[in-house]
XYZ file of C-alpha atoms in Angstrom:
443
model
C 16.593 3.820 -43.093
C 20.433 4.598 -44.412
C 20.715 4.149 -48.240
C 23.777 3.078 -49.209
C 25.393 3.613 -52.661
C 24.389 0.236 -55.200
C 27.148 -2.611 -54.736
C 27.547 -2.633 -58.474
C 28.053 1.088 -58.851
C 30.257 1.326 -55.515
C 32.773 -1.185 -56.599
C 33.380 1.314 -59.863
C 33.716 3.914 -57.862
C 36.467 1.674 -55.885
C 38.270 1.218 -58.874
C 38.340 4.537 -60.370
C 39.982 5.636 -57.425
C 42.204 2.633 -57.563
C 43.345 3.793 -61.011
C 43.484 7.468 -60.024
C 46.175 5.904 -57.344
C 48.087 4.268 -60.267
C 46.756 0.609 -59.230
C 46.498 -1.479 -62.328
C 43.161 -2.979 -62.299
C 40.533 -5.700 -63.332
C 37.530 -4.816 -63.643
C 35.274 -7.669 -62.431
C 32.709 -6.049 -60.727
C 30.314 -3.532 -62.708
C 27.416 -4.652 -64.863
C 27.914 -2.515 -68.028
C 28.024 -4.317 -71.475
C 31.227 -2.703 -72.144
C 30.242 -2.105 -75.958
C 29.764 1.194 -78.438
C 26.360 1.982 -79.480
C 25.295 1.488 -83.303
C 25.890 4.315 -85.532
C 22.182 3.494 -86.371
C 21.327 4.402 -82.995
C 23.383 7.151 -82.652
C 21.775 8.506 -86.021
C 18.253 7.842 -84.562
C 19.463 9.864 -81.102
C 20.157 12.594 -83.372
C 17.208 12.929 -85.750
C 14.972 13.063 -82.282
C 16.593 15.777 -80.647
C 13.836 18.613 -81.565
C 11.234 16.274 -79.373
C 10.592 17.850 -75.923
C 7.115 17.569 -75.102
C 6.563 15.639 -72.304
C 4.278 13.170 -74.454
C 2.165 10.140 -72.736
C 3.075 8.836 -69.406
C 2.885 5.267 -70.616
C 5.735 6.120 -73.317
C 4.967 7.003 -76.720
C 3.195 4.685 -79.530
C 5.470 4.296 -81.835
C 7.365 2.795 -78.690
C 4.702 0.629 -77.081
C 3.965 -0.647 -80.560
C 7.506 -1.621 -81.209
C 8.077 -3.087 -77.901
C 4.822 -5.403 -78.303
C 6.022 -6.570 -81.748
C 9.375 -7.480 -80.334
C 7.380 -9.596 -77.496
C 5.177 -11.232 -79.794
C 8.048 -12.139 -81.789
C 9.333 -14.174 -78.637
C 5.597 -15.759 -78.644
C 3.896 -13.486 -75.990
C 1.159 -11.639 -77.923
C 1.040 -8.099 -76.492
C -1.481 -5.439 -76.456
C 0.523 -2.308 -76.572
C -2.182 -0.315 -74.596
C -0.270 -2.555 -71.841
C 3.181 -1.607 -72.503
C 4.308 1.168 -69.696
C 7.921 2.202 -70.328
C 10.173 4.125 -68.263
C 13.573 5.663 -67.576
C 15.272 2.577 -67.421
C 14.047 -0.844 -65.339
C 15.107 0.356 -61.946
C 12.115 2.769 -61.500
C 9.999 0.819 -63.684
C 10.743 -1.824 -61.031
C 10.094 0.514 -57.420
C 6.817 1.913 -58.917
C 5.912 -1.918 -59.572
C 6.902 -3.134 -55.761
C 5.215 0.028 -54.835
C 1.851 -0.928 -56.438
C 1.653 -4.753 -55.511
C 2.454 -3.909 -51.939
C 3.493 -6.470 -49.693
C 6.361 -8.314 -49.304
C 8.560 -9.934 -51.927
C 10.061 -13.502 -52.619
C 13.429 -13.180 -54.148
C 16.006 -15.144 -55.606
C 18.834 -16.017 -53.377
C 21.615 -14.920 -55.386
C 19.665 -12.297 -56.656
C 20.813 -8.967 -58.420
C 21.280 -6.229 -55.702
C 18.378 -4.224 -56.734
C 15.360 -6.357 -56.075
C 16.055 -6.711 -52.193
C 17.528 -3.018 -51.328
C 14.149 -1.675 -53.454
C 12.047 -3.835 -51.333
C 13.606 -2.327 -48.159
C 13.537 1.383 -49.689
C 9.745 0.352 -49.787
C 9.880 -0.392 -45.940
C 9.015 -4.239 -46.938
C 11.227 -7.266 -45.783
C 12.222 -9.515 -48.850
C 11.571 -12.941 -48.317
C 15.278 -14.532 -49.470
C 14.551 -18.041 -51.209
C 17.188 -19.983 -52.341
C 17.431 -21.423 -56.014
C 18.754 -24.556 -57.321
C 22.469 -25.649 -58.780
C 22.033 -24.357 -62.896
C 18.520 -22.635 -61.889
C 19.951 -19.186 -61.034
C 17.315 -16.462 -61.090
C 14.004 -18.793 -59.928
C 13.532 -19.720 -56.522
C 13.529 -23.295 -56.113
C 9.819 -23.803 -56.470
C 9.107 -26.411 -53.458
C 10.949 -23.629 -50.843
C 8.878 -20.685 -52.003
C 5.787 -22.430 -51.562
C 7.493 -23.224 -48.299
C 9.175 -19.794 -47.289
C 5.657 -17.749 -48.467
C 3.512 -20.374 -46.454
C 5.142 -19.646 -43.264
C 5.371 -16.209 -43.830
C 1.566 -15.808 -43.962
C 1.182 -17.848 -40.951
C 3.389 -15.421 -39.112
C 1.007 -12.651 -40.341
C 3.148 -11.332 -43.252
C 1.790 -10.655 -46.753
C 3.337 -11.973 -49.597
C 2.225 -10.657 -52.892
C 4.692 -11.464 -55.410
C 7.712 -13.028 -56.478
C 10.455 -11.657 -58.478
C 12.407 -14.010 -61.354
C 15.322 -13.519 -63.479
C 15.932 -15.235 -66.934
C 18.744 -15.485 -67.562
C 20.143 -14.533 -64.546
C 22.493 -12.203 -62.703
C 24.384 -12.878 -60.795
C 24.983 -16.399 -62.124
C 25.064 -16.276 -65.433
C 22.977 -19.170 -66.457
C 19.019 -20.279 -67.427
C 16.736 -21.646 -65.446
C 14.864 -24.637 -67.459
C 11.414 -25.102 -68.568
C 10.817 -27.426 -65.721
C 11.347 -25.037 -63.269
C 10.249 -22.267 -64.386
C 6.446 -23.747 -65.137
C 6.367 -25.555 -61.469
C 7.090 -21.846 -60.176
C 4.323 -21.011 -62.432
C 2.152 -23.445 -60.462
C 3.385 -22.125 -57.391
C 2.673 -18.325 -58.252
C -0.801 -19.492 -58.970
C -1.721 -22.087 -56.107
C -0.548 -19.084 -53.841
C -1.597 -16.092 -55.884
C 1.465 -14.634 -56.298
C 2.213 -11.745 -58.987
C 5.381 -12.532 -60.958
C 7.791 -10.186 -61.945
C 10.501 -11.523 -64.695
C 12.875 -9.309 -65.136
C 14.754 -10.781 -69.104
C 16.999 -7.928 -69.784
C 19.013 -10.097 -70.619
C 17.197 -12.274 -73.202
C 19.396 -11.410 -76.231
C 22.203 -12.388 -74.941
C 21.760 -16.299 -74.465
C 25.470 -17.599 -75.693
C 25.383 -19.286 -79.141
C 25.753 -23.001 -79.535
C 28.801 -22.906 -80.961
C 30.421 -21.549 -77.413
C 27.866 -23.849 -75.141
C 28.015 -27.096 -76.964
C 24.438 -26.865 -76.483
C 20.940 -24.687 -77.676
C 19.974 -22.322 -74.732
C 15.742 -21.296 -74.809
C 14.569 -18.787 -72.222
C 11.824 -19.753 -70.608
C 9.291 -16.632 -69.671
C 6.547 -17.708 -66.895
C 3.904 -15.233 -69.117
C 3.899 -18.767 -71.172
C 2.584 -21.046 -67.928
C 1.180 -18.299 -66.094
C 0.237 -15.325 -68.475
C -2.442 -14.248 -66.167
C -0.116 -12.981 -63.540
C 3.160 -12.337 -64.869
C 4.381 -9.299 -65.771
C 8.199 -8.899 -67.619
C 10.562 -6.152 -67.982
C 13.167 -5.471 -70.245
C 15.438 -2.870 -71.926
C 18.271 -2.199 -73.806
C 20.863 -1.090 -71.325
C 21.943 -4.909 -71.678
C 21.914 -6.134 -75.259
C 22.256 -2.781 -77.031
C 24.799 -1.358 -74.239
C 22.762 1.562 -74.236
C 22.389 1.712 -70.600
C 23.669 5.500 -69.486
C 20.172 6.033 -72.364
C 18.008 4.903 -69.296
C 14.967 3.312 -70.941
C 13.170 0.432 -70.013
C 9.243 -1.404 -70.720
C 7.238 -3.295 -69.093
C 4.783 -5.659 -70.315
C 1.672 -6.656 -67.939
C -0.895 -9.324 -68.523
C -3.771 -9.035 -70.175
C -5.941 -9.656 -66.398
C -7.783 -7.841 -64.436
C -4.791 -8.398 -62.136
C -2.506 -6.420 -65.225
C -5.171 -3.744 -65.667
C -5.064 -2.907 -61.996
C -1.122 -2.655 -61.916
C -1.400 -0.346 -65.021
C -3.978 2.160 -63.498
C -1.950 2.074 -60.333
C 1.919 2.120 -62.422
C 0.583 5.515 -64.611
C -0.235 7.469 -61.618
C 3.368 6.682 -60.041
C 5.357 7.640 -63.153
C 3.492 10.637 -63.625
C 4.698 11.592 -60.105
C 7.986 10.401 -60.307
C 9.405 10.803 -64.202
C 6.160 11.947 -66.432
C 7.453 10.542 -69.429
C 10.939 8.787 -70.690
C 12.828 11.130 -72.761
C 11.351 11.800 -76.101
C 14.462 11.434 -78.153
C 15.353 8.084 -76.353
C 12.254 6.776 -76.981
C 12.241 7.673 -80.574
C 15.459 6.074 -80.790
C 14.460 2.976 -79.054
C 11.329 2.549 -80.957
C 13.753 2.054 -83.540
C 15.869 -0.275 -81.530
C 12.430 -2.663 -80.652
C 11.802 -3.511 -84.405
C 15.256 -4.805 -84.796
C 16.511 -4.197 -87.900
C 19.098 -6.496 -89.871
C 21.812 -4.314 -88.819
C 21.180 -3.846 -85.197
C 20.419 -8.036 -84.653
C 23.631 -8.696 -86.342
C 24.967 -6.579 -84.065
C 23.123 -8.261 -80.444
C 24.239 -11.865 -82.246
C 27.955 -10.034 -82.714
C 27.755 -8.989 -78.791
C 26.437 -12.799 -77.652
C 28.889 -14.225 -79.044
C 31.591 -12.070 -77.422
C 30.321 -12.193 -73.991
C 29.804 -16.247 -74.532
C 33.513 -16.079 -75.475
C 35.021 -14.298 -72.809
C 32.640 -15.482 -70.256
C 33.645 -19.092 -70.630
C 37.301 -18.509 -71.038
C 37.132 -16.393 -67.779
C 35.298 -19.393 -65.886
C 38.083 -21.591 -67.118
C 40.592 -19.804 -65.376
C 38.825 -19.522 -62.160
C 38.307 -23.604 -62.652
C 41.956 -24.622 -63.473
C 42.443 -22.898 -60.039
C 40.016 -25.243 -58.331
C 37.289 -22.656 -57.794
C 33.570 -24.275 -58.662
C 32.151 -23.017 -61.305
C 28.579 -23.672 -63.192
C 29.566 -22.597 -66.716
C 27.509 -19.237 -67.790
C 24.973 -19.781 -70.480
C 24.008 -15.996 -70.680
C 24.998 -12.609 -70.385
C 28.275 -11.224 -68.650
C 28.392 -13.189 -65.477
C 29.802 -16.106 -63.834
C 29.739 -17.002 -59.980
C 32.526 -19.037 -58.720
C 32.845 -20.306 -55.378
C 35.809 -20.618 -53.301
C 34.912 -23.172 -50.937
C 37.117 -25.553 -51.915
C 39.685 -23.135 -50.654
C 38.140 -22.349 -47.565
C 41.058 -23.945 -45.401
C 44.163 -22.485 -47.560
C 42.477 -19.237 -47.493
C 41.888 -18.984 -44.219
C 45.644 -20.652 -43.500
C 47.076 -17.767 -45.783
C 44.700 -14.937 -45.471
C 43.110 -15.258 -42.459
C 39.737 -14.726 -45.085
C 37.062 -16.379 -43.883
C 33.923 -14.521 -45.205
C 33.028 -13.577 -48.735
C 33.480 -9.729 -48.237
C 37.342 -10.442 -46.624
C 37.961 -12.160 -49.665
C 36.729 -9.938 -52.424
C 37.945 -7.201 -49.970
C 41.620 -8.955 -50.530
C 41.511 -9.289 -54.369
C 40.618 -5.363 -54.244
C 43.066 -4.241 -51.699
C 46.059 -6.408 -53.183
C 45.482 -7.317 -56.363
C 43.114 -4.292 -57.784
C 40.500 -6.677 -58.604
C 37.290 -5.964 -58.738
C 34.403 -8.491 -57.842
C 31.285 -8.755 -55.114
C 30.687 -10.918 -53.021
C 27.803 -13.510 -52.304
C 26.350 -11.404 -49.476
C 25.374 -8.412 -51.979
C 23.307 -10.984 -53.830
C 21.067 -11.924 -50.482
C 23.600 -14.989 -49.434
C 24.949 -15.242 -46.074
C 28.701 -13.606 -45.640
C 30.062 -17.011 -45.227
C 29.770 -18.182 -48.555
C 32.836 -17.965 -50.503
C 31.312 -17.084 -54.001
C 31.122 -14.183 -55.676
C 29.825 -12.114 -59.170
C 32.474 -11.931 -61.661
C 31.107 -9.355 -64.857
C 33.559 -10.196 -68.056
C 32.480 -7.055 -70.295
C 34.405 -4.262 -69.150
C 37.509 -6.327 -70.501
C 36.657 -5.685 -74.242
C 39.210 -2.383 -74.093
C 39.150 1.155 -73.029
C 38.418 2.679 -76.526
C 35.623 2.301 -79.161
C 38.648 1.380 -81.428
C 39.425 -2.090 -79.743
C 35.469 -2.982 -78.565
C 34.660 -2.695 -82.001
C 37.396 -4.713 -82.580
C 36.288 -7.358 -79.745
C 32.673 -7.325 -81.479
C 34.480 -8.536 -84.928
C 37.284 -10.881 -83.776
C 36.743 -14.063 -85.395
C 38.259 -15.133 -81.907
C 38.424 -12.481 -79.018
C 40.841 -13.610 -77.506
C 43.969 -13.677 -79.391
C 42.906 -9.660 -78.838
C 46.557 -8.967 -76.593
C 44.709 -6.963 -74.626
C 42.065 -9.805 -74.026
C 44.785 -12.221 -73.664
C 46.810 -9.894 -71.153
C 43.919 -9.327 -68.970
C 43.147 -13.349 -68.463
C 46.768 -13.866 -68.194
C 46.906 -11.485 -65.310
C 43.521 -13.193 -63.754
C 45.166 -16.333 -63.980
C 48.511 -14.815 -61.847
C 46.771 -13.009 -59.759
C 44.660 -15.985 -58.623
C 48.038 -18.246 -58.717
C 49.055 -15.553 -56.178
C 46.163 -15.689 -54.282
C 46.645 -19.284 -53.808
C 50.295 -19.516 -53.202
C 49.993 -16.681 -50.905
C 52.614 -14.545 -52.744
C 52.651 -11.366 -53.916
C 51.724 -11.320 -57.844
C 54.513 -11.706 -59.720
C 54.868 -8.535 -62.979
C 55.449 -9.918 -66.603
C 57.170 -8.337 -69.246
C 53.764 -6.388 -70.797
C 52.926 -5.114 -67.249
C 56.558 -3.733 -67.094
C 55.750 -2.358 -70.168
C 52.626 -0.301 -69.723
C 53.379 0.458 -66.163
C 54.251 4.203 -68.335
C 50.337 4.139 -69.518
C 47.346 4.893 -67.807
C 45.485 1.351 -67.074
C 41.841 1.380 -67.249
C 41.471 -2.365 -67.849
């Protein structure tokens, strides 16, 4: 089969060369926590740099050990001797597909990865469709449906991936639905993979109106569920490329392990030793480094929601994000104007026409397993922070973010470009575009 470069990393790629044209650009498109990393870390990088033995497949124990701590601390008791980690979730996640075999159920919106690993694996996905608010789960009564008929037509289903809190969407499936998947998994005998990477970074009441919890299917089904996570996400340490796993405490997890160890020591051996030394560190979380995750939260709650309200005051729909760096609006509600204007009637015309025109950078629905038609699309917020350690760090201690001007310019130019979008005129320049047209624009 053709591989094709990752959506997310492509659309970078499309705006670096946008800048290297002179295009002033938004960057709405890449994944990347757009933060510094903590001098702690940094220090902890440093003092392992004389490690380079190849060490233990599974990941060192100072690392495992951490990693369990941090688990149990979320009330999953974890034996570390079932801790794998890895060189980041990605190929933590193919050596996984690769051991359970079969085919897949998947979120529809789902992030990128899940379905083009499947395929790399020669296996069809099986694309199920979640509820409004429930982004990351398949609805629960249509994967029982979708991996029923799929068996009758001779496929094998093995597993089913989750995401909490999601990406593409933003938000957190509830307890509800995640234990009736639970049920589900188990009626059908399904292995579930949660992927939580972004855990930490559940919005603070004071920006949602509201508590958030993160429901993990290891509480309902802890038999059969296995989770991932890292710290590319809440530590913005992901050019480190570390991730863990955690598997159940089954025969069903002591199978995958067996099966996961021989991969990696094909494939990587062993995660970097000083990464691992450093994130060993990171896993006990230390006063300094959670002040710093609740710090990040609250940004990307902050500039998440006052994103989504300017893709709602112009009449995009829009489930407010309760997590992470992501919203998902949807431009049906334009579908007729757009298509007047535009002649855009798919998802990749428009986010094809925000690129092209306006130097905006988003993906659309179809990248996420949704059908071309759909007029929605993933929106990231954290690469608007700034372009120098100087101003994220100033981002992370804002009492509010964005009376940042460079915050404040970016959403103002969102909000014009979208106006422009709308109207079907060109953009119109203000006075502080005039005014840096002189500097180079990364975002």
């Amino acid at each position: 089969m053709t591989v094709t470069v990752s959506a997310t990393l492509a659309v970078n790629e499309a705006l670096d060369e946008k800048r290297r044209q002179g295009v002033r650009v938004l960057p709405l498109g890449f994944g990347e926590a757009g933060l510094p990393v903590h001098p702690v870390l940094r220090d902890q990088l440093t003092a392992g740099n004389g490690a380079n033995a190849y060490g233990p497949v599974a990941g060192s124990p100072a690392l495992r050990e951490a990693a369990a701590a941090y688990w149990e601390r979320r009330g999953l008791p974890t034996d570390p001797d079932l801790v794998i980690a890895g060189p980041g979730s990605k190929p933590l996640l193919y050596g996984l597909l690769l051991e359970l075999g079969g085919d897949t159920a998947i979120a529809a919106p789902s992030w990128v990865s899940y379905a083009a690993q499947s395929r790399l694996l020669g296996r069809r996905p099986l694309m199920v469709p979640t509820a409004a608010g429930q982004g990351g789960v398949p609805h629960p009564d249509l994967l029982h449906a979708s991996v029923t008929e799929a068996r009758e037509q001779g496929r094998t289903v093995n597993a089913v991936i989750v995401t909490l809190p999601d990406n593409p969407t933003g938000t957190v499936a509830d307890e509800d639905t995640v234990r009736r998947l639970a049920d589900v998994a188990r009626e059908l005998d399904l292995v579930i993979v949660s992927d939580e990477i972004y855990r930490d970074l559940v919005h603070p009441a004071e920006v949602t109106g509201a508590r958030t919890r993160v429901p993990s299917p290891a509480e309902f089904a802890p038999e059969r569920t296995v989770v991932s996570t890292g710290l590319s996400k809440n530590l913005a340490l992901g050019g480190w490329r570390i991730g863990v796993l955690r598997l159940p405490d089954s025969a069903v997890g002591h199978r995958l392990r067996g099966g996961l160890l021989g991969v990696a020591s094909e494939i990587w051996s062993s995660p970097a030793a000083p990464v691992q030394a450093a994130a060993a560190h990171a896993f006990t979380e230390p006063a300094e480094l959670a002040d710093h995750v609740d710090r990040s939260r609250r940004l990307h709650g902050i500039v998440a929601r006052a994103v989504t309200d300017v893709f709602v005051r112009a009449g995009a729909s829009v489930i407010p994000p309760r997590a992470a760096f992501y919203l998902y609006p949807d431009f049906a509600p334009h579908r007729d104007r757009l298509a007047a204007l535009h002649g855009v009637t798919t998802g990749p015309e428009l986010t094809g026409l925000l690129l092209e025109r306006f130097g905006v950078g988003v993906l659309p629905a179809v990248e996420f397993g949704e059908g071309t038609d759909a007029l929605r699309m993933r929106v990231a917020t954290s690469l608007l922070y700034g372009d120098t350690a100087e101003r994220r760090y100033a981002a992370l201690a804002a009492t509010d973010p964005l009376e940042l001007p460079w915050i404040r310019a970016h959403l103002d130019r969102l909000e014009r470009v979208l106006d422009a979008l709308l109207d079907g005129e060109p953009e119109p320049v203000s006075v502080a575009d005039r005014a840096d047209d002189a500097a180079p624009q990364y975002c």
